[in-house]
mmCIF file of C-alpha atoms and ligand atoms in Angstrom:
data_model
loop_
_atom_site.group_PDB
_atom_site.id
_atom_site.type_symbol
_atom_site.label_atom_id
_atom_site.label_comp_id
_atom_site.label_asym_id
_atom_site.label_seq_id
_atom_site.Cartn_x
_atom_site.Cartn_y
_atom_site.Cartn_z
ATOM 1 C CA UNK D 7 -31.430 37.688 -128.794
ATOM 2 C CA UNK D 8 -32.979 40.970 -127.614
ATOM 3 C CA UNK D 9 -33.633 42.149 -131.135
ATOM 4 C CA UNK D 10 -35.799 39.149 -132.050
ATOM 5 C CA UNK D 11 -39.420 39.501 -132.875
ATOM 6 C CA UNK D 12 -41.848 37.369 -131.146
ATOM 7 C CA UNK D 13 -45.352 35.993 -132.098
ATOM 8 C CA UNK D 14 -47.766 33.741 -130.195
ATOM 9 C CA UNK D 15 -50.577 32.611 -132.521
ATOM 10 C CA UNK D 16 -53.851 31.275 -130.985
ATOM 11 C CA UNK D 17 -54.845 28.816 -133.781
ATOM 12 C CA UNK D 18 -53.058 26.456 -136.153
ATOM 13 C CA UNK D 19 -54.557 28.440 -138.963
ATOM 14 C CA UNK D 20 -52.814 31.725 -137.621
ATOM 15 C CA UNK D 21 -49.580 29.931 -137.055
ATOM 16 C CA UNK D 22 -49.448 28.579 -140.534
ATOM 17 C CA UNK D 23 -50.321 31.942 -142.109
ATOM 18 C CA UNK D 24 -47.779 33.909 -140.016
ATOM 19 C CA UNK D 25 -44.935 31.263 -140.900
ATOM 20 C CA UNK D 26 -45.905 31.290 -144.499
ATOM 21 C CA UNK D 27 -45.919 35.112 -144.805
ATOM 22 C CA UNK D 28 -42.614 35.551 -142.703
ATOM 23 C CA UNK D 29 -40.907 32.808 -144.406
ATOM 24 C CA UNK D 30 -37.301 32.027 -143.644
ATOM 25 C CA UNK D 31 -37.077 35.133 -141.280
ATOM 26 C CA UNK D 32 -38.621 33.152 -138.440
ATOM 27 C CA UNK D 33 -38.542 29.737 -136.690
ATOM 28 C CA UNK D 34 -41.411 27.821 -134.917
ATOM 29 C CA UNK D 35 -40.668 27.355 -131.173
ATOM 30 C CA UNK D 36 -42.058 24.319 -129.300
ATOM 31 C CA UNK D 37 -40.263 23.487 -126.010
ATOM 32 C CA UNK D 38 -37.216 25.414 -127.081
ATOM 33 C CA UNK D 39 -34.684 22.756 -125.682
ATOM 34 C CA UNK D 40 -32.917 22.527 -129.068
ATOM 35 C CA UNK D 41 -33.876 25.991 -130.692
ATOM 36 C CA UNK D 42 -32.814 28.174 -127.626
ATOM 37 C CA UNK D 43 -29.545 26.318 -127.381
ATOM 38 C CA UNK D 44 -28.861 26.987 -130.965
ATOM 39 C CA UNK D 45 -29.913 30.679 -130.531
ATOM 40 C CA UNK D 46 -27.670 31.080 -127.618
ATOM 41 C CA UNK D 47 -24.702 29.496 -129.334
ATOM 42 C CA UNK D 48 -25.391 31.708 -132.486
ATOM 43 C CA UNK D 49 -24.872 33.078 -134.950
ATOM 44 C CA UNK D 50 -28.480 32.781 -136.271
ATOM 45 C CA UNK D 51 -29.830 33.999 -139.473
ATOM 46 C CA UNK D 52 -33.472 34.474 -138.558
ATOM 47 C CA UNK D 53 -35.119 37.527 -136.930
ATOM 48 C CA UNK D 54 -38.010 36.045 -134.936
ATOM 49 C CA UNK D 55 -39.779 33.282 -133.277
ATOM 50 C CA UNK D 56 -43.278 31.940 -133.535
ATOM 51 C CA UNK D 57 -44.152 30.268 -130.208
ATOM 52 C CA UNK D 58 -46.570 27.277 -130.788
ATOM 53 C CA UNK D 59 -47.344 26.923 -126.979
ATOM 54 C CA UNK D 60 -51.015 28.167 -127.324
ATOM 55 C CA UNK D 61 -51.967 25.590 -130.029
ATOM 56 C CA UNK D 62 -53.713 23.334 -127.600
ATOM 57 C CA UNK D 63 -55.149 21.270 -130.608
ATOM 58 C CA UNK D 64 -51.474 20.064 -131.109
ATOM 59 C CA UNK D 65 -51.298 18.479 -127.593
ATOM 60 C CA UNK D 66 -52.568 15.127 -126.320
ATOM 61 C CA UNK D 67 -52.540 11.364 -126.927
ATOM 62 C CA UNK D 68 -55.734 9.614 -128.217
ATOM 63 C CA UNK D 69 -56.552 6.194 -129.703
ATOM 64 C CA UNK D 70 -58.492 6.150 -132.891
ATOM 65 C CA UNK D 71 -59.442 2.701 -133.837
ATOM 66 C CA UNK D 72 -56.314 0.566 -134.316
ATOM 67 C CA UNK D 73 -54.106 3.789 -134.313
ATOM 68 C CA UNK D 74 -52.737 6.190 -131.780
ATOM 69 C CA UNK D 75 -52.437 9.880 -132.443
ATOM 70 C CA UNK D 76 -49.822 11.927 -130.476
ATOM 71 C CA UNK D 77 -50.032 15.728 -130.899
ATOM 72 C CA UNK D 78 -46.697 17.261 -131.920
ATOM 73 C CA UNK D 79 -46.589 19.504 -128.933
ATOM 74 C CA UNK D 80 -47.027 16.663 -126.550
ATOM 75 C CA UNK D 81 -44.150 16.829 -124.000
ATOM 76 C CA UNK D 82 -41.685 13.959 -123.572
ATOM 77 C CA UNK D 83 -42.770 13.578 -119.940
ATOM 78 C CA UNK D 84 -46.354 12.894 -121.028
ATOM 79 C CA UNK D 85 -45.262 9.923 -123.006
ATOM 80 C CA UNK D 86 -43.834 8.414 -119.814
ATOM 81 C CA UNK D 87 -47.176 8.719 -117.864
ATOM 82 C CA UNK D 88 -49.660 7.868 -120.602
ATOM 83 C CA UNK D 89 -51.332 4.351 -120.269
ATOM 84 C CA UNK D 90 -51.966 3.906 -124.050
ATOM 85 C CA UNK D 91 -48.277 4.588 -124.740
ATOM 86 C CA UNK D 92 -47.227 2.303 -121.800
ATOM 87 C CA UNK D 93 -49.295 -0.531 -123.009
ATOM 88 C CA UNK D 94 -48.876 -0.450 -126.921
ATOM 89 C CA UNK D 95 -45.502 1.403 -127.335
ATOM 90 C CA UNK D 96 -43.411 0.563 -124.376
ATOM 91 C CA UNK D 97 -40.128 1.093 -126.341
ATOM 92 C CA UNK D 98 -41.266 4.784 -126.777
ATOM 93 C CA UNK D 99 -41.465 4.995 -122.982
ATOM 94 C CA UNK D 100 -37.968 3.706 -122.612
ATOM 95 C CA UNK D 101 -36.678 6.154 -125.303
ATOM 96 C CA UNK D 102 -38.464 9.150 -123.615
ATOM 97 C CA UNK D 103 -37.122 8.128 -120.193
ATOM 98 C CA UNK D 104 -33.534 8.319 -121.716
ATOM 99 C CA UNK D 105 -34.013 11.858 -123.036
ATOM 100 C CA UNK D 106 -32.335 14.533 -120.941
ATOM 101 C CA UNK D 107 -33.341 15.261 -117.355
ATOM 102 C CA UNK D 108 -36.872 15.718 -115.925
ATOM 103 C CA UNK D 109 -36.564 19.399 -116.526
ATOM 104 C CA UNK D 110 -35.602 18.853 -120.209
ATOM 105 C CA UNK D 111 -38.511 16.309 -120.521
ATOM 106 C CA UNK D 112 -41.047 18.594 -119.190
ATOM 107 C CA UNK D 113 -40.333 21.152 -121.870
ATOM 108 C CA UNK D 114 -39.211 19.101 -124.799
ATOM 109 C CA UNK D 115 -41.774 18.053 -127.315
ATOM 110 C CA UNK D 116 -42.143 14.899 -129.457
ATOM 111 C CA UNK D 117 -42.519 17.128 -132.552
ATOM 112 C CA UNK D 118 -39.409 19.029 -131.724
ATOM 113 C CA UNK D 119 -37.414 15.829 -131.442
ATOM 114 C CA UNK D 120 -38.494 14.871 -135.016
ATOM 115 C CA UNK D 121 -38.179 18.327 -136.494
ATOM 116 C CA UNK D 122 -34.665 19.050 -135.063
ATOM 117 C CA UNK D 123 -33.668 16.058 -137.363
ATOM 118 C CA UNK D 124 -30.721 15.032 -135.311
ATOM 119 C CA UNK D 125 -29.325 11.555 -136.413
ATOM 120 C CA UNK D 126 -28.924 10.969 -132.544
ATOM 121 C CA UNK D 127 -32.422 11.728 -131.482
ATOM 122 C CA UNK D 128 -33.836 9.069 -129.207
ATOM 123 C CA UNK D 129 -37.608 9.415 -129.422
ATOM 124 C CA UNK D 130 -37.431 9.978 -133.059
ATOM 125 C CA UNK D 131 -35.388 6.759 -133.575
ATOM 126 C CA UNK D 132 -38.265 4.722 -131.906
ATOM 127 C CA UNK D 133 -40.814 6.508 -133.970
ATOM 128 C CA UNK D 134 -38.986 5.207 -137.109
ATOM 129 C CA UNK D 135 -38.871 1.732 -135.719
ATOM 130 C CA UNK D 136 -42.640 1.907 -135.044
ATOM 131 C CA UNK D 137 -43.240 3.008 -138.704
ATOM 132 C CA UNK D 138 -44.954 6.311 -137.610
ATOM 133 C CA UNK D 139 -46.689 8.722 -140.123
ATOM 134 C CA UNK D 140 -46.293 12.355 -139.681
ATOM 135 C CA UNK D 141 -49.193 14.782 -140.193
ATOM 136 C CA UNK D 142 -48.134 18.056 -141.583
ATOM 137 C CA UNK D 143 -50.249 21.353 -142.086
ATOM 138 C CA UNK D 144 -49.148 24.261 -144.189
ATOM 139 C CA UNK D 145 -50.645 26.952 -146.306
ATOM 140 C CA UNK D 146 -51.591 24.493 -149.227
ATOM 141 C CA UNK D 147 -53.428 22.147 -146.778
ATOM 142 C CA UNK D 148 -52.376 18.924 -144.974
ATOM 143 C CA UNK D 149 -50.308 15.969 -145.879
ATOM 144 C CA UNK D 150 -49.167 12.648 -144.375
ATOM 145 C CA UNK D 151 -45.441 11.671 -144.676
ATOM 146 C CA UNK D 152 -43.980 8.337 -143.413
ATOM 147 C CA UNK D 153 -41.189 9.140 -140.826
ATOM 148 C CA UNK D 154 -38.511 7.390 -143.104
ATOM 149 C CA UNK D 155 -39.282 9.934 -145.789
ATOM 150 C CA UNK D 156 -39.183 12.980 -143.457
ATOM 151 C CA UNK D 157 -35.455 13.557 -143.283
ATOM 152 C CA UNK D 158 -33.345 15.087 -145.956
ATOM 153 C CA UNK D 159 -30.049 15.291 -143.916
ATOM 154 C CA UNK D 160 -28.877 16.273 -140.462
ATOM 155 C CA UNK D 161 -30.909 19.154 -139.240
ATOM 156 C CA UNK D 162 -33.067 19.062 -142.499
ATOM 157 C CA UNK D 163 -36.527 17.705 -143.100
ATOM 158 C CA UNK D 164 -39.075 17.889 -145.948
ATOM 159 C CA UNK D 165 -41.086 20.683 -144.180
ATOM 160 C CA UNK D 166 -41.670 23.394 -146.670
ATOM 161 C CA UNK D 167 -42.051 27.178 -145.748
ATOM 162 C CA UNK D 168 -45.067 27.632 -143.407
ATOM 163 C CA UNK D 169 -45.613 23.993 -142.688
ATOM 164 C CA UNK D 170 -45.901 22.640 -139.180
ATOM 165 C CA UNK D 171 -45.816 19.176 -137.944
ATOM 166 C CA UNK D 172 -49.177 18.642 -136.136
ATOM 167 C CA UNK D 173 -49.309 15.041 -135.062
ATOM 168 C CA UNK D 174 -47.711 11.645 -135.163
ATOM 169 C CA UNK D 175 -49.906 8.593 -136.101
ATOM 170 C CA UNK D 176 -48.990 4.861 -135.354
ATOM 171 C CA UNK D 177 -50.650 1.720 -136.034
ATOM 172 C CA UNK D 178 -50.953 -0.467 -132.801
ATOM 173 C CA UNK D 179 -48.478 -3.316 -133.071
ATOM 174 C CA UNK D 180 -49.637 -6.740 -132.416
ATOM 175 C CA UNK D 181 -49.813 -7.219 -128.618
ATOM 176 C CA UNK D 182 -47.255 -10.059 -128.593
ATOM 177 C CA UNK D 183 -44.660 -7.881 -130.074
ATOM 178 C CA UNK D 184 -41.671 -7.144 -127.895
ATOM 179 C CA UNK D 185 -39.194 -4.392 -128.270
ATOM 180 C CA UNK D 186 -35.848 -3.005 -126.877
ATOM 181 C CA UNK D 187 -34.204 0.487 -126.992
ATOM 182 C CA UNK D 188 -30.616 0.726 -126.360
ATOM 183 C CA UNK D 189 -28.702 4.028 -126.041
ATOM 184 C CA UNK D 190 -24.952 3.927 -125.945
ATOM 185 C CA UNK D 191 -23.062 6.914 -124.699
ATOM 186 C CA UNK D 192 -19.983 7.870 -122.643
ATOM 187 C CA UNK D 193 -21.990 8.468 -119.542
ATOM 188 C CA UNK D 194 -24.842 6.465 -118.004
ATOM 189 C CA UNK D 195 -27.397 9.161 -118.100
ATOM 190 C CA UNK D 196 -27.926 12.789 -119.463
ATOM 191 C CA UNK D 197 -26.037 11.919 -122.696
ATOM 192 C CA UNK D 198 -26.490 12.219 -126.387
ATOM 193 C CA UNK D 199 -26.173 8.830 -128.082
ATOM 194 C CA UNK D 200 -22.933 7.615 -129.655
ATOM 195 C CA UNK D 201 -25.185 4.933 -131.211
ATOM 196 C CA UNK D 202 -28.845 4.154 -130.382
ATOM 197 C CA UNK D 203 -30.744 1.087 -131.575
ATOM 198 C CA UNK D 204 -34.489 0.152 -131.429
ATOM 199 C CA UNK D 205 -35.812 -3.234 -132.264
ATOM 200 C CA UNK D 206 -39.278 -4.816 -132.391
ATOM 201 C CA UNK D 207 -39.903 -8.609 -132.963
ATOM 202 C CA UNK D 208 -43.268 -10.226 -133.318
ATOM 203 C CA UNK D 209 -43.421 -13.964 -132.986
ATOM 204 C CA UNK D 210 -45.673 -16.335 -134.774
ATOM 205 C CA UNK D 211 -48.033 -17.085 -131.773
ATOM 206 C CA UNK D 212 -46.974 -20.413 -130.106
ATOM 207 C CA UNK D 213 -43.856 -20.889 -132.334
ATOM 208 C CA UNK D 214 -40.152 -19.885 -132.464
ATOM 209 C CA UNK D 215 -40.819 -18.182 -135.837
ATOM 210 C CA UNK D 216 -40.365 -14.545 -136.284
ATOM 211 C CA UNK D 217 -43.403 -13.123 -138.065
ATOM 212 C CA UNK D 218 -42.177 -9.512 -138.198
ATOM 213 C CA UNK D 219 -39.033 -7.618 -137.368
ATOM 214 C CA UNK D 220 -38.116 -3.967 -137.203
ATOM 215 C CA UNK D 221 -34.693 -2.499 -136.603
ATOM 216 C CA UNK D 222 -33.729 1.275 -136.515
ATOM 217 C CA UNK D 223 -30.331 2.727 -135.684
ATOM 218 C CA UNK D 224 -29.163 6.216 -135.088
ATOM 219 C CA UNK D 225 -26.044 8.377 -134.909
ATOM 220 C CA UNK D 226 -24.465 6.216 -137.611
ATOM 221 C CA UNK D 227 -25.350 8.012 -140.897
ATOM 222 C CA UNK D 228 -26.527 11.372 -141.930
ATOM 223 C CA UNK D 229 -30.074 10.420 -141.015
ATOM 224 C CA UNK D 230 -31.450 7.588 -138.870
ATOM 225 C CA UNK D 231 -31.951 4.290 -140.656
ATOM 226 C CA UNK D 232 -34.162 1.269 -140.790
ATOM 227 C CA UNK D 233 -32.135 -1.862 -141.483
ATOM 228 C CA UNK D 234 -34.407 -3.483 -144.186
ATOM 229 C CA UNK D 235 -31.760 -6.216 -145.163
ATOM 230 C CA UNK D 236 -31.742 -7.448 -141.502
ATOM 231 C CA UNK D 237 -35.525 -7.115 -141.144
ATOM 232 C CA UNK D 238 -36.055 -9.120 -144.301
ATOM 233 C CA UNK D 239 -33.620 -11.783 -143.199
ATOM 234 C CA UNK D 240 -35.296 -12.208 -139.811
ATOM 235 C CA UNK D 241 -38.818 -12.303 -141.122
ATOM 236 C CA UNK D 242 -40.053 -15.985 -141.310
ATOM 237 C CA UNK D 243 -36.834 -17.146 -139.747
ATOM 238 C CA UNK D 244 -36.719 -19.331 -136.698
ATOM 239 C CA UNK D 245 -35.379 -17.348 -133.610
ATOM 240 C CA UNK D 246 -31.840 -18.707 -132.838
ATOM 241 C CA UNK D 247 -28.695 -17.091 -131.652
ATOM 242 C CA UNK D 248 -27.005 -17.484 -134.919
ATOM 243 C CA UNK D 249 -29.883 -15.927 -136.745
ATOM 244 C CA UNK D 250 -29.721 -12.877 -134.428
ATOM 245 C CA UNK D 251 -25.861 -12.748 -134.894
ATOM 246 C CA UNK D 252 -26.303 -12.825 -138.708
ATOM 247 C CA UNK D 253 -29.037 -9.996 -138.607
ATOM 248 C CA UNK D 254 -26.632 -7.979 -136.302
ATOM 249 C CA UNK D 255 -23.849 -8.512 -138.936
ATOM 250 C CA UNK D 256 -26.247 -7.217 -141.655
ATOM 251 C CA UNK D 257 -26.944 -4.143 -139.496
ATOM 252 C CA UNK D 258 -23.245 -3.431 -138.980
ATOM 253 C CA UNK D 259 -22.653 -3.739 -142.764
ATOM 254 C CA UNK D 260 -25.631 -1.269 -143.561
ATOM 255 C CA UNK D 261 -24.421 1.622 -141.495
ATOM 256 C CA UNK D 262 -21.930 4.410 -142.629
ATOM 257 C CA UNK D 263 -20.885 6.419 -139.555
ATOM 258 C CA UNK D 264 -18.355 9.222 -139.512
ATOM 259 C CA UNK D 265 -15.517 10.119 -137.067
ATOM 260 C CA UNK D 266 -16.322 13.053 -134.916
ATOM 261 C CA UNK D 267 -15.228 14.570 -131.538
ATOM 262 C CA UNK D 268 -17.370 12.080 -129.637
ATOM 263 C CA UNK D 269 -16.376 8.767 -131.270
ATOM 264 C CA UNK D 270 -14.587 7.190 -134.214
ATOM 265 C CA UNK D 271 -16.546 5.634 -137.126
ATOM 266 C CA UNK D 272 -15.143 2.168 -136.707
ATOM 267 C CA UNK D 273 -16.158 2.169 -132.978
ATOM 268 C CA UNK D 274 -19.687 3.216 -133.899
ATOM 269 C CA UNK D 275 -20.030 0.500 -136.601
ATOM 270 C CA UNK D 276 -18.777 -2.187 -134.182
ATOM 271 C CA UNK D 277 -21.290 -1.046 -131.597
ATOM 272 C CA UNK D 278 -24.147 -1.233 -134.106
ATOM 273 C CA UNK D 279 -23.452 -4.944 -134.346
ATOM 274 C CA UNK D 280 -23.029 -5.508 -130.607
ATOM 275 C CA UNK D 281 -26.196 -3.609 -129.637
ATOM 276 C CA UNK D 282 -28.323 -4.998 -132.336
ATOM 277 C CA UNK D 283 -27.462 -8.627 -131.389
ATOM 278 C CA UNK D 284 -27.996 -7.838 -127.770
ATOM 279 C CA UNK D 285 -31.377 -6.044 -128.406
ATOM 280 C CA UNK D 286 -32.677 -8.907 -130.553
ATOM 281 C CA UNK D 287 -31.883 -11.419 -127.977
ATOM 282 C CA UNK D 288 -33.330 -9.392 -125.130
ATOM 283 C CA UNK D 289 -36.449 -8.536 -127.180
ATOM 284 C CA UNK D 290 -37.073 -12.256 -128.068
ATOM 285 C CA UNK D 291 -36.760 -13.103 -124.417
ATOM 286 C CA UNK D 292 -37.361 -16.790 -124.573
ATOM 287 C CA UNK D 293 -35.135 -19.910 -125.123
ATOM 288 C CA UNK D 294 -32.766 -19.695 -128.228
HETATM 289 C C1 LIG I 30 -29.791 19.434 -121.590
HETATM 290 C C2 LIG I 30 -30.378 18.733 -122.817
HETATM 291 C C3 LIG I 30 -30.369 17.394 -122.941
HETATM 292 C C4 LIG I 30 -30.896 16.702 -124.097
HETATM 293 N N1 LIG I 30 -30.881 15.343 -124.083
HETATM 294 C C5 LIG I 30 -31.400 14.762 -125.201
HETATM 295 C C6 LIG I 30 -31.396 13.341 -125.350
HETATM 296 O O1 LIG I 30 -30.940 12.607 -124.464
HETATM 297 N N2 LIG I 30 -31.927 12.752 -126.480
HETATM 298 C C7 LIG I 30 -32.461 13.535 -127.431
HETATM 299 O O2 LIG I 30 -32.994 12.852 -128.376
HETATM 300 N N3 LIG I 30 -32.563 14.888 -127.400
HETATM 301 C C8 LIG I 30 -32.084 15.460 -126.385
HETATM 302 N N4 LIG I 30 -32.024 16.815 -126.145
HETATM 303 C C9 LIG I 30 -32.633 17.638 -127.343
HETATM 304 C C10 LIG I 30 -34.043 18.084 -127.196
HETATM 305 O O3 LIG I 30 -34.348 18.123 -125.868
HETATM 306 C C11 LIG I 30 -35.008 17.274 -127.912
HETATM 307 O O4 LIG I 30 -34.629 17.134 -129.324
HETATM 308 C C12 LIG I 30 -36.414 17.846 -127.842
HETATM 309 O O5 LIG I 30 -37.403 16.792 -128.126
HETATM 310 C C13 LIG I 30 -36.732 18.992 -128.786
HETATM 311 O O6 LIG I 30 -38.066 19.412 -128.528
HETATM 312 P P1 LIG I 30 -38.449 20.856 -128.296
HETATM 313 O O7 LIG I 30 -39.943 20.960 -128.154
HETATM 314 O O8 LIG I 30 -37.648 21.475 -127.166
HETATM 315 O O9 LIG I 30 -37.991 21.615 -129.751
HETATM 316 P P2 LIG I 30 -37.602 23.130 -130.022
HETATM 317 O O10 LIG I 30 -36.309 23.399 -129.559
HETATM 318 O O11 LIG I 30 -38.631 23.975 -129.733
HETATM 319 O O12 LIG I 30 -37.533 22.988 -131.692
HETATM 320 C C14 LIG I 30 -36.609 22.091 -132.370
HETATM 321 C C15 LIG I 30 -36.694 22.377 -133.791
HETATM 322 O O13 LIG I 30 -37.954 21.897 -134.403
HETATM 323 C C16 LIG I 30 -38.668 22.936 -134.868
HETATM 324 N N5 LIG I 30 -40.019 22.646 -134.487
HETATM 325 C C17 LIG I 30 -40.457 22.317 -133.251
HETATM 326 N N6 LIG I 30 -41.772 21.911 -133.205
HETATM 327 C C18 LIG I 30 -42.246 22.026 -134.558
HETATM 328 C C19 LIG I 30 -43.511 21.799 -135.249
HETATM 329 N N7 LIG I 30 -44.540 21.209 -134.474
HETATM 330 N N8 LIG I 30 -43.429 21.839 -136.552
HETATM 331 C C20 LIG I 30 -42.411 22.203 -137.244
HETATM 332 N N9 LIG I 30 -41.234 22.650 -136.710
HETATM 333 C C21 LIG I 30 -41.060 22.488 -135.457
HETATM 334 C C22 LIG I 30 -38.150 24.144 -134.256
HETATM 335 O O14 LIG I 30 -38.338 25.292 -135.191
HETATM 336 C C23 LIG I 30 -36.725 23.813 -134.243
HETATM 337 O O15 LIG I 30 -36.017 23.958 -135.391
HETATM 338 C C24 LIG I 30 -31.499 17.511 -125.034
HETATM 339 C C25 LIG I 30 -31.425 18.944 -125.021
HETATM 340 C C26 LIG I 30 -30.937 19.560 -123.864
HETATM 341 C C27 LIG I 30 -30.890 20.999 -123.801
#
């Protein structure tokens, strides 16, 4: 660690040109709660870090028309306190609350949770469920990527050399939408998910018909997944227990987990079914 070079650019332009010139030799640093852990575990194959902390233009939460923009350097703790997020994206608040401890949440950023590309990431899973778009700036300009197209594999994203994630954009969901986030781990708190599930249901006002359904699951494939088959099945269906059970079955069939030190694949698959059913019932909330 002591031999590492260190840069602290003052503007996005400077950060991007530094990263583009230094290439694979360096890594951007946001809150450091993933990167510093990786560096301490070692070995690492880079020679310096570019600390993003002075890029104030990458911090903050603002409403722009019918969308919300969240700067990539916004801390996870800020999501918990923000009234816009609380009103329009309550499931994001639940996921943020489940991430680490207060000390970790004060350092960790929303952008870091996405760019670390862990299949178990909690906040990133809910951003997938809310169909976020990611704003990226690099040496060749800016581009927008839907979050479902951001991941290439575990720990890998579509970010090219010199590119930084700058902001997350989300359309405000209909106000009658109701969502739920479940994180299943071995402990009640301070735990990385064995399986996490996020759902959002939008009823047709005044009816039992489901106008829109979103389901995302994590820790059960090489990247986080939207369960399109189950979403399509739910859309326009009447909300009943058997409909939610069938959607949960489709979710279970769609995932492809692996055995690892924390859980078996078959347990994870089973839990996708259990948690999806439970989340749909809780999100609907009314009589079934
Ligand atoms: C004790 C502990 C508990 C944790 N618990 C949880 C948990 O419950 N749930 C969970 O999901 N995570 C958890 N984490 C992981 C971590 O806190 C989160 O993933 C966090 O959001 C990472 O954000 P960061 O700002 O610290 O990222 P960093 O560590 O700074 O960066 C992570 C990666 O993203 C890259 N990066 C960061 N920002 C950008 C950017 N704007 N553009 C391009 N690349 C970028 C970095 O180069 C690095 O590769 C935990 C970590 C610790 C240490």
